[in-house]
XYZ file of C-alpha atoms in Angstrom:
674
model
C -14.037 69.416 54.904
C -10.869 67.624 55.844
C -10.315 64.426 53.828
C -9.731 61.140 55.884
C -8.156 58.139 55.487
C -7.566 54.749 56.827
C -5.060 55.843 59.189
C -7.100 58.630 60.569
C -10.455 56.572 60.675
C -11.814 56.373 64.182
C -12.175 52.710 65.691
C -15.930 52.698 64.901
C -15.432 53.733 61.511
C -12.667 50.964 61.133
C -14.970 48.309 62.387
C -17.762 49.432 60.232
C -15.402 49.191 56.925
C -14.504 45.590 58.157
C -18.175 44.591 58.567
C -19.150 46.196 55.269
C -16.128 44.285 53.582
C -17.578 41.113 54.986
C -20.557 41.531 53.746
C -19.373 42.333 50.198
C -17.485 39.026 49.716
C -20.800 36.910 50.138
C -22.426 34.953 46.966
C -25.790 36.889 47.956
C -27.758 39.005 45.715
C -26.954 42.645 45.494
C -29.981 43.988 47.191
C -29.343 41.506 50.140
C -25.895 43.016 50.385
C -27.206 46.469 50.590
C -29.576 45.813 53.070
C -26.869 44.546 55.409
C -24.643 47.413 54.660
C -27.054 49.830 55.213
C -28.208 48.333 58.588
C -24.126 48.626 59.536
C -23.965 52.019 58.818
C -27.567 53.232 60.412
C -26.930 51.076 63.438
C -23.369 53.044 64.201
C -23.948 54.397 67.988
C -21.685 57.026 67.490
C -23.593 58.717 64.324
C -27.087 58.363 66.234
C -28.830 57.964 62.839
C -32.327 57.155 62.228
C -33.473 53.905 60.373
C -33.952 55.309 57.119
C -31.500 55.227 54.448
C -31.529 55.054 50.792
C -28.877 54.531 47.595
C -29.371 56.590 44.402
C -27.656 55.917 40.966
C -27.421 58.155 38.115
C -30.378 57.991 35.661
C -28.897 58.012 32.026
C -32.230 58.982 30.627
C -32.339 62.313 32.917
C -30.311 64.526 34.998
C -31.337 62.909 38.241
C -30.459 60.164 40.557
C -33.095 57.154 40.832
C -33.947 54.846 43.803
C -31.905 51.817 43.633
C -32.345 50.427 47.285
C -33.569 51.842 50.447
C -34.531 50.752 54.041
C -37.246 52.678 55.235
C -39.782 53.289 58.152
C -43.013 55.191 58.382
C -40.778 58.654 59.470
C -39.900 59.901 55.917
C -41.418 59.254 52.356
C -38.679 58.547 49.968
C -38.893 60.050 46.393
C -38.199 57.755 43.403
C -36.018 60.623 41.783
C -33.855 63.111 43.468
C -32.194 66.329 41.928
C -28.443 65.983 42.811
C -28.104 69.676 43.011
C -31.032 70.268 45.155
C -31.543 67.117 47.510
C -33.563 68.465 50.045
C -35.926 69.842 47.577
C -36.612 66.464 46.357
C -38.980 65.813 49.403
C -42.112 67.440 48.396
C -43.426 66.384 51.951
C -40.276 67.220 53.754
C -38.441 64.994 56.098
C -39.616 66.108 59.076
C -37.164 67.278 62.062
C -34.358 65.482 61.321
C -31.024 66.392 59.675
C -30.067 65.043 55.886
C -26.822 63.648 54.971
C -26.553 63.201 50.775
C -22.914 61.473 50.730
C -21.902 61.268 47.011
C -21.569 57.843 45.851
C -18.097 57.387 44.247
C -15.269 55.127 44.752
C -12.728 57.561 45.151
C -12.546 61.339 45.801
C -11.255 62.146 42.617
C -14.034 60.423 40.755
C -16.986 61.710 39.849
C -20.228 61.084 41.533
C -22.486 58.124 39.926
C -25.497 58.429 42.634
C -25.668 59.227 46.266
C -26.318 57.698 49.690
C -28.889 59.429 51.706
C -29.075 59.198 55.746
C -31.110 60.582 58.183
C -30.140 61.699 61.826
C -32.416 61.208 64.769
C -32.593 65.132 65.285
C -31.982 68.220 63.683
C -28.508 68.554 65.139
C -25.874 67.928 62.603
C -23.033 65.591 62.853
C -18.982 66.799 63.143
C -16.925 67.192 60.170
C -14.912 64.570 61.321
C -17.999 62.043 61.517
C -19.399 63.288 58.070
C -15.639 62.613 56.723
C -15.859 58.896 57.752
C -19.353 58.573 56.350
C -17.649 59.486 52.976
C -15.241 56.713 53.479
C -18.013 54.207 54.373
C -20.159 55.331 51.249
C -16.924 54.939 48.981
C -16.955 51.214 50.042
C -20.628 51.241 49.205
C -19.830 52.680 45.644
C -17.205 49.988 45.132
C -19.848 47.260 45.846
C -22.356 48.359 43.330
C -19.437 49.024 40.945
C -17.713 45.438 41.092
C -21.539 43.662 41.631
C -22.698 45.466 38.042
C -19.418 44.588 36.476
C -18.653 47.994 35.895
C -15.244 47.717 37.515
C -14.050 44.189 36.216
C -11.635 43.740 33.096
C -12.920 42.224 29.859
C -10.139 41.566 28.336
C -9.740 38.063 29.561
C -13.173 36.912 28.256
C -13.243 38.769 25.027
C -12.194 36.102 22.931
C -15.008 33.690 24.782
C -17.770 35.658 23.666
C -19.978 35.055 20.595
C -20.743 38.753 20.261
C -18.255 41.497 18.472
C -16.309 43.077 21.468
C -14.016 45.860 20.845
C -11.604 47.802 23.386
C -10.870 51.177 22.205
C -9.438 54.219 23.267
C -12.400 57.079 24.439
C -10.154 59.727 23.360
C -8.954 58.831 19.501
C -11.789 55.872 19.263
C -9.317 53.776 18.191
C -9.603 50.093 18.261
C -7.194 48.142 20.741
C -8.208 45.055 20.460
C -11.090 42.828 19.589
C -12.406 39.390 19.484
C -12.554 36.706 16.785
C -16.117 37.059 16.458
C -15.580 40.914 15.289
C -12.894 39.528 12.925
C -15.678 37.078 11.487
C -18.548 39.320 11.202
C -17.021 42.053 9.805
C -14.620 40.249 7.455
C -11.518 42.326 8.698
C -8.660 40.973 10.283
C -7.894 41.633 13.747
C -4.835 43.361 12.824
C -6.708 45.580 10.209
C -9.415 46.286 12.829
C -6.377 47.597 15.037
C -6.013 50.006 12.489
C -9.734 51.351 12.528
C -11.904 53.185 14.815
C -14.978 51.867 16.165
C -17.485 54.604 14.628
C -15.675 53.666 11.348
C -17.503 50.525 11.613
C -20.907 52.375 11.535
C -22.713 53.503 8.698
C -25.353 55.554 10.024
C -23.822 57.366 12.813
C -21.069 60.174 12.871
C -18.007 60.681 14.855
C -19.770 63.611 16.593
C -22.817 61.788 17.232
C -20.653 58.698 18.469
C -19.142 60.819 20.999
C -22.353 62.374 22.078
C -23.678 59.050 22.773
C -20.319 58.464 24.935
C -20.873 61.724 27.293
C -22.796 59.917 30.021
C -20.052 57.492 30.179
C -17.175 60.344 29.728
C -18.517 62.040 32.988
C -19.463 59.003 34.981
C -23.138 59.735 35.379
C -23.898 56.028 34.120
C -22.275 52.877 34.203
C -23.108 51.918 30.502
C -25.060 53.339 27.278
C -26.934 51.433 24.835
C -28.273 52.324 21.324
C -28.842 50.846 17.624
C -26.761 50.844 14.789
C -25.578 49.312 11.455
C -22.406 47.931 10.941
C -20.457 47.437 7.690
C -18.462 44.455 6.407
C -15.601 44.531 4.823
C -17.363 43.310 1.586
C -19.720 46.699 1.940
C -22.786 44.736 3.197
C -24.255 45.904 6.322
C -26.419 44.289 9.130
C -28.004 45.556 12.236
C -26.847 45.687 15.949
C -27.648 46.771 19.261
C -24.297 48.552 20.574
C -23.347 48.306 24.572
C -20.611 50.501 25.596
C -18.782 50.085 29.287
C -16.130 52.016 30.742
C -13.217 49.832 31.822
C -11.302 51.271 34.747
C -7.436 50.773 34.420
C -4.517 51.514 36.446
C -3.036 54.222 34.508
C -5.860 55.230 31.920
C -9.529 54.233 31.343
C -10.628 52.264 28.603
C -14.066 51.751 27.024
C -15.484 48.188 25.510
C -18.122 48.048 22.861
C -20.175 44.873 22.601
C -22.106 44.725 19.170
C -24.844 42.084 19.358
C -26.240 41.182 15.654
C -30.126 41.721 15.784
C -30.705 38.452 13.970
C -28.723 37.064 16.794
C -30.951 38.570 19.242
C -33.833 37.379 17.369
C -32.735 33.962 17.667
C -31.946 34.173 20.999
C -35.386 35.743 21.951
C -37.047 32.801 20.426
C -35.017 30.360 22.529
C -35.921 32.515 25.664
C -39.475 32.407 24.409
C -39.327 28.503 24.746
C -37.794 28.754 27.936
C -40.431 31.268 29.382
C -43.346 28.760 27.928
C -41.352 25.915 29.778
C -41.530 27.453 33.301
C -44.487 26.235 34.923
C -45.188 29.699 36.862
C -46.476 32.859 34.728
C -43.660 35.225 33.714
C -44.113 38.394 32.454
C -41.291 41.189 31.747
C -41.948 44.775 31.699
C -39.805 47.618 30.643
C -38.994 50.939 32.852
C -42.281 52.455 31.362
C -44.179 49.351 32.897
C -45.034 47.951 29.435
C -45.169 44.313 28.554
C -42.090 42.817 26.621
C -42.918 39.465 26.549
C -44.620 36.636 28.590
C -45.612 33.300 28.598
C -48.952 31.573 28.277
C -49.108 30.214 31.721
C -48.753 34.080 32.764
C -52.269 34.567 30.764
C -53.544 31.397 32.091
C -52.829 32.539 35.880
C -54.224 35.725 35.410
C -57.128 34.536 33.417
C -56.391 37.423 30.737
C -57.018 36.641 26.891
C -53.581 37.040 25.192
C -54.948 38.372 21.932
C -56.022 41.376 24.097
C -52.981 42.052 25.879
C -50.142 41.325 23.492
C -46.591 42.432 23.885
C -46.443 46.449 24.121
C -49.560 46.070 26.290
C -49.426 48.365 29.430
C -49.242 46.882 33.180
C -51.802 49.643 33.964
C -54.455 48.166 31.530
C -54.033 44.584 32.587
C -54.605 45.812 36.234
C -57.577 47.734 35.039
C -59.192 44.615 33.236
C -58.551 42.447 36.497
C -60.221 45.267 38.916
C -63.231 45.984 36.507
C -63.948 42.177 37.073
C -64.345 42.391 40.770
C -61.112 40.508 41.435
C -59.894 43.111 44.198
C -63.059 43.859 45.698
C -64.581 47.281 46.922
C -62.526 50.664 46.561
C -61.468 53.172 44.192
C -60.048 51.435 41.199
C -58.079 54.357 40.261
C -56.326 54.798 43.491
C -55.337 51.029 43.739
C -54.241 50.858 39.856
C -51.888 53.736 40.637
C -50.787 52.517 43.781
C -49.668 49.234 42.323
C -48.187 50.606 39.227
C -46.055 53.091 41.239
C -45.050 49.992 43.411
C -43.803 48.195 40.641
C -41.897 51.057 38.814
C -39.801 51.719 42.275
C -37.758 49.131 40.863
C -37.331 47.422 44.102
C -38.337 43.669 44.783
C -41.022 42.545 46.597
C -43.673 39.667 46.909
C -47.361 38.946 48.230
C -50.005 36.509 47.874
C -53.372 37.073 46.213
C -56.600 35.062 46.215
C -58.830 35.292 43.247
C -62.603 35.631 43.054
C -62.248 31.926 41.839
C -60.484 30.958 45.025
C -57.124 30.216 43.272
C -54.118 31.650 45.267
C -51.273 33.384 43.648
C -47.712 34.022 44.803
C -46.771 37.192 43.115
C -42.979 38.302 42.957
C -41.324 41.470 41.447
C -37.601 41.335 40.517
C -36.012 44.908 39.004
C -33.933 44.652 35.943
C -30.527 46.321 36.083
C -30.968 48.606 33.013
C -34.584 49.387 34.335
C -38.159 47.544 34.265
C -38.829 44.418 36.092
C -39.917 40.605 36.048
C -43.291 39.681 37.427
C -43.845 36.038 38.445
C -47.014 34.275 39.268
C -46.914 30.865 41.084
C -50.174 29.121 41.687
C -50.186 27.920 45.128
C -53.571 26.997 45.820
C -52.990 23.273 46.783
C -50.335 24.272 49.041
C -52.689 26.730 50.579
C -55.174 24.121 50.805
C -52.638 21.403 52.357
C -51.718 24.665 54.815
C -55.543 25.111 55.945
C -56.067 21.077 55.992
C -53.042 20.910 58.348
C -54.374 23.840 60.623
C -57.649 21.936 60.345
C -56.443 18.566 61.583
C -54.223 20.475 64.251
C -56.995 22.317 65.664
C -59.012 18.792 65.686
C -56.374 17.014 67.358
C -56.091 20.097 69.949
C -59.949 19.414 70.404
C -59.514 15.803 70.648
C -56.859 16.048 73.399
C -58.872 18.989 75.004
C -61.601 16.361 75.222
C -59.476 13.636 76.312
C -57.971 15.509 78.827
C -61.378 16.989 79.974
C -62.532 13.308 80.285
C -59.394 12.445 82.329
C -59.738 15.132 84.281
C -63.839 14.511 85.147
C -62.587 10.402 85.729
C -59.794 11.771 88.040
C -62.503 14.325 89.929
C -64.960 11.478 89.781
C -62.475 9.079 91.362
C -61.311 11.698 94.072
C -64.912 12.162 94.701
C -65.589 8.639 94.980
C -62.170 8.282 97.442
C -63.681 11.034 99.486
C -67.132 9.218 99.645
C -65.292 6.056 100.617
C -63.188 7.614 103.291
C -66.542 9.251 104.615
C -68.212 5.895 104.512
C -65.433 4.372 106.460
C -65.492 6.960 108.902
C -69.541 6.756 109.133
C -68.866 2.904 109.493
C -66.621 3.211 112.536
C -68.910 5.558 114.016
C -72.168 3.337 113.197
C -69.939 0.260 114.563
C -69.452 2.243 117.734
C -72.721 3.792 118.134
C -74.829 0.346 117.498
C -72.422 -1.576 120.092
C -73.717 0.941 122.396
C -77.154 0.786 121.483
C -77.330 -2.958 121.519
C -75.124 -3.299 124.923
C -77.890 -1.240 126.814
C -80.941 -3.364 126.169
C -78.536 -6.403 126.456
C -77.506 -5.230 129.921
C -81.225 -4.865 130.832
C -82.217 -8.415 129.745
C -78.924 -9.807 131.977
C -79.629 -7.738 134.640
C -83.693 -8.961 134.769
C -82.530 -12.719 134.180
C -79.892 -12.528 137.236
C -82.584 -10.813 139.583
C -84.841 -13.712 138.456
C -82.093 -16.413 139.054
C -81.856 -14.980 142.538
C -85.326 -15.071 143.348
C -85.757 -18.806 142.200
C -88.864 -20.243 143.552
C -89.981 -17.244 145.542
C -90.920 -14.997 143.060
C -93.946 -12.530 143.376
C -96.553 -11.990 140.668
C -95.930 -8.492 140.526
C -91.979 -8.860 140.438
C -91.983 -11.398 137.661
C -94.403 -9.013 135.463
C -92.344 -6.033 136.061
C -88.906 -7.966 135.097
C -90.680 -9.694 132.165
C -91.835 -6.381 130.707
C -88.339 -5.103 131.066
C -87.008 -8.081 129.009
C -89.765 -7.552 126.577
C -88.819 -3.948 126.191
C -85.379 -4.286 125.745
C -85.863 -6.867 123.100
C -88.387 -4.975 121.395
C -85.666 -2.148 121.325
C -83.128 -4.797 119.548
C -85.768 -5.919 116.990
C -86.427 -1.806 116.339
C -82.725 -1.369 115.704
C -82.512 -4.508 113.613
C -85.648 -3.696 111.416
C -83.966 -0.061 111.147
C -80.658 -1.324 110.194
C -82.256 -4.152 107.663
C -84.561 -1.422 105.785
C -81.622 1.320 105.419
C -79.681 -1.520 103.816
C -82.062 -2.594 101.573
C -83.034 0.893 100.389
C -79.158 1.908 99.833
C -78.297 -0.987 97.776
C -81.672 -0.463 95.845
C -83.340 -3.774 96.456
C -86.301 -2.588 98.086
C -89.674 -3.576 96.991
C -92.743 -1.868 97.646
C -95.571 -3.999 98.331
C -98.765 -1.870 97.605
C -102.199 -2.457 98.530
C -105.212 -0.297 100.089
C -104.580 0.253 103.594
C -106.196 2.254 106.514
C -103.654 4.960 107.764
C -106.099 5.358 110.672
C -105.601 1.646 111.522
C -101.784 1.932 111.100
C -101.310 4.845 113.583
C -103.608 3.092 116.025
C -101.767 0.047 116.043
C -98.471 1.975 116.353
C -99.867 4.010 119.448
C -101.037 0.839 120.860
C -97.476 -0.737 120.689
C -95.517 2.510 121.876
C -97.716 2.799 124.841
C -96.294 -0.764 126.254
C -92.934 0.789 126.432
C -94.114 4.531 127.080
C -96.758 4.480 129.623
C -96.021 7.799 131.104
C -96.983 9.316 127.805
C -100.339 10.249 126.650
C -101.064 10.168 122.840
C -104.124 12.694 121.425
C -105.388 11.670 118.152
C -107.206 13.845 115.475
C -107.942 11.535 112.187
C -111.228 12.306 111.234
C -110.292 14.039 108.272
C -108.057 11.213 106.906
C -109.226 9.474 103.591
C -110.616 5.877 104.181
C -107.755 4.345 102.456
C -104.272 5.067 100.960
C -102.491 2.758 98.378
C -99.223 2.154 99.981
C -96.769 -0.459 101.599
C -98.123 -1.092 104.785
C -95.388 -2.470 106.513
C -92.922 0.601 105.292
C -95.679 3.148 106.207
C -96.052 1.374 109.507
C -92.217 1.818 110.128
C -92.442 5.449 109.302
C -95.325 6.120 111.936
C -93.544 3.873 114.272
C -90.373 5.717 114.049
C -91.963 8.997 114.461
C -93.930 8.041 117.660
C -90.677 6.555 119.013
C -88.817 9.676 118.594
C -91.542 11.831 119.780
C -91.614 9.997 123.212
C -88.025 9.452 123.317
C -87.142 13.267 122.995
C -90.053 14.519 124.804
C -88.941 12.546 128.367
C -90.593 15.304 130.742
C -93.356 16.270 128.285
C -96.040 13.497 128.099
C -98.270 14.997 125.278
C -98.265 13.642 121.915
C -100.616 14.943 119.223
C -101.308 13.153 116.124
C -103.337 14.740 113.425
C -104.435 13.583 110.108
C -106.095 14.931 107.015
C -106.278 15.154 103.518
C -105.062 17.703 101.217
C -104.713 18.299 97.448
C -104.996 14.389 96.743
C -102.519 13.309 99.691
C -102.931 11.873 103.208
C -101.000 14.433 105.440
C -100.153 12.991 109.035
C -98.198 15.139 111.692
C -96.563 14.283 114.853
C -96.085 16.692 117.447
C -94.238 16.651 120.924
C -93.178 19.180 123.030
C -89.773 17.951 123.729
C -86.036 19.335 123.704
C -86.759 20.480 120.020
C -84.164 21.127 117.507
C -81.407 23.919 117.024
C -82.414 25.923 113.255
C -78.589 24.894 112.024
C -79.271 21.411 112.440
C -83.151 21.257 110.738
C -81.724 20.993 107.241
C -79.466 18.107 108.297
C -82.128 16.069 110.152
C -82.928 13.153 107.496
C -79.098 12.560 106.766
C -78.035 8.850 107.400
C -76.164 8.815 110.683
C -76.724 12.644 111.743
C -78.185 13.409 114.973
C -78.987 17.065 116.490
C -77.295 18.700 119.029
C -80.135 18.642 121.554
C -80.119 14.815 121.174
C -76.980 14.453 123.390
C -77.261 12.191 126.136
C -80.265 10.279 124.407
C -80.014 6.794 122.773
C -80.098 6.731 119.053
C -78.488 5.301 115.906
C -79.127 8.399 113.310
C -80.894 5.676 111.225
C -84.636 6.510 111.601
C -85.169 9.672 110.167
C -83.197 8.736 106.985
C -84.911 5.867 106.758
C -88.521 7.582 107.054
C -87.265 10.137 104.470
C -86.810 7.140 101.940
C -89.884 5.498 102.326
C -91.961 8.514 102.343
C -89.929 9.493 98.885
C -90.214 5.936 97.216
C -94.058 6.352 97.931
C -93.934 9.605 95.818
C -94.383 11.484 98.880
C -92.519 14.327 101.122
C -91.720 14.948 104.747
C -90.616 17.882 106.755
C -89.905 19.063 110.270
C -91.073 22.197 112.151
C -88.848 22.872 115.361
C -87.608 25.113 117.715
C -84.868 24.376 120.379
C -86.506 23.645 123.923
C -90.406 24.190 122.686
C -90.674 20.563 120.679
C -90.878 19.350 117.122
C -93.506 18.679 114.602
C -92.852 15.893 111.663
C -95.422 16.224 108.843
C -95.262 13.373 106.155
C -97.734 13.815 102.500
C -98.495 10.460 100.952
C -100.466 10.355 97.680
C -103.932 8.709 98.318
C -103.926 6.645 94.787
C -100.229 5.487 95.674
C -96.863 6.361 93.968
C -96.329 6.542 90.165
C -94.587 3.225 88.534
C -91.597 5.235 87.037
C -90.899 6.743 90.731
C -89.859 3.535 92.611
C -87.612 0.639 91.504
C -90.275 -2.184 91.888
C -93.937 -2.459 92.546
C -95.692 -5.484 93.555
C -99.540 -5.295 93.600
C -101.125 -7.033 96.355
C -104.772 -7.360 96.827
C -106.757 -4.909 98.615
C -106.278 -4.517 102.233
C -108.459 -1.921 103.717
C -108.221 -3.260 107.270
C -104.471 -4.283 106.900
C -102.523 -4.677 110.458
């Protein structure tokens, strides 16, 4: 594969390098920077890579590479460890019909690889050699970010003198000490000049030079960024003390040097005690686990939040045992316990940050977060967020209540608006009916007034020479016209009283038969050409009703029968008793009613189409309907156009129930009321 330099990089690779460098200069955590860097690489259109990507680094305890960071979809399951000599074989389930690119993780072409970057193509078609060479350059930038962020490439010479631990800068070939700090001189009792003539292994009492060099092999090969081991240092006076030794490789311009930091175990215990105090002061629960998921240390709050006994799970306990203890108490609900425990342990050991919320059986809600440690292991933190969750639920409940209140108020406003709209519509209809009523009544009153005026003028012209027959005829016309006007006025007044709810029924025991006879007698005065046939033998003797109101009903029905049957003189009136009700029917053989108009006959001001040319106000039948209803009765009409009409009304013999009418005035029985 041809080596590619900055001068030969294609424009898209130069743009990606610029974006990677910009991401590397931020002060964010390494995991956040690696997230952005991998997004940049897999987002390069020219490479057509899938969304999966992973970064592996050398594991000092094995010959393999351990997963450091990844961005993963559901397409490929990434292994925790890979074999650098057989990367494809490290995927037990394969990686589908895609192409795999294992790019070495190194800062330069002549440096040994300390890991690998795994990328996946969208298809099985391989990238060209030029694009793969560009990928190598991009991955070198990623390696530099990891090295710089982990402190591997920074020089320690400027901070050597500031450290409270022993620090030795030495040559890895001769192991000779090149420089040491003041702490090293104080601890060992040797002057810095004397230490410059010694070797790092010469200070150890329990490690040979061969053993020491063997421990440095991972650093020499570049497989690991550092090594750690226990040893005993010898002072100038011959006494010894235990130390924890950390060795790093320092990259120089001409040659590499090694830095050894020796931390006294006694100081570690002191620092550990201080750390325990800090841990216990933290309000949340903190637990530190090693790379084998064993508890190294924990604060008291952790045991409280997890509700586990400290004496049962001291430092050294397995995370798996803690999980099993909670699972067997029913904290996780139903399911296979071994499977759930294994999944949680594997997730923790991945060495990747994650967080979630869990509600315990007691109702307490915990926020759980895991952060990986650079040398392996992880830190688990538990925070009690029960109050916050309750506040969130209360906020949601208040929001829902507010929404419901707003919805109700909106519905009320809409209902009020609809009611106002309906009232406005009714007002418009009433205004229209009033205009119609005024026009109609002016016409209806004009006719009888014209008759009266005409008869009066004829009488004036006759003066003294008036024949009895002529006088009787004109007097009859005047009386008929006046009666018509009185009838109209009574209808208007009665309808107005009923509409305003001011009507009162004066109930008494009345004879319907006499009321009907009286109405027929009055009608014959104005309708001498009509014949009234009555059959009222089956009527009950008395009915409890308002005599005047019922008389208006009968008069209106007889008047309509005469008016709408001008060429059919026979009017049939029948009466009978049925189911506790007095039933009266009025039958004519006049113009009849269209079937479409029958349901509207009792509406105020409505007039049937067959009434065209016949005087009327449209009030009478509406008044009849309301009077019958006030008595707790009912009325109906049977008719056919051109074949006459039959109106039938029913009145309870015992009168209306008191709750059916607005007001009742009881009067003495008047079985013979006129």
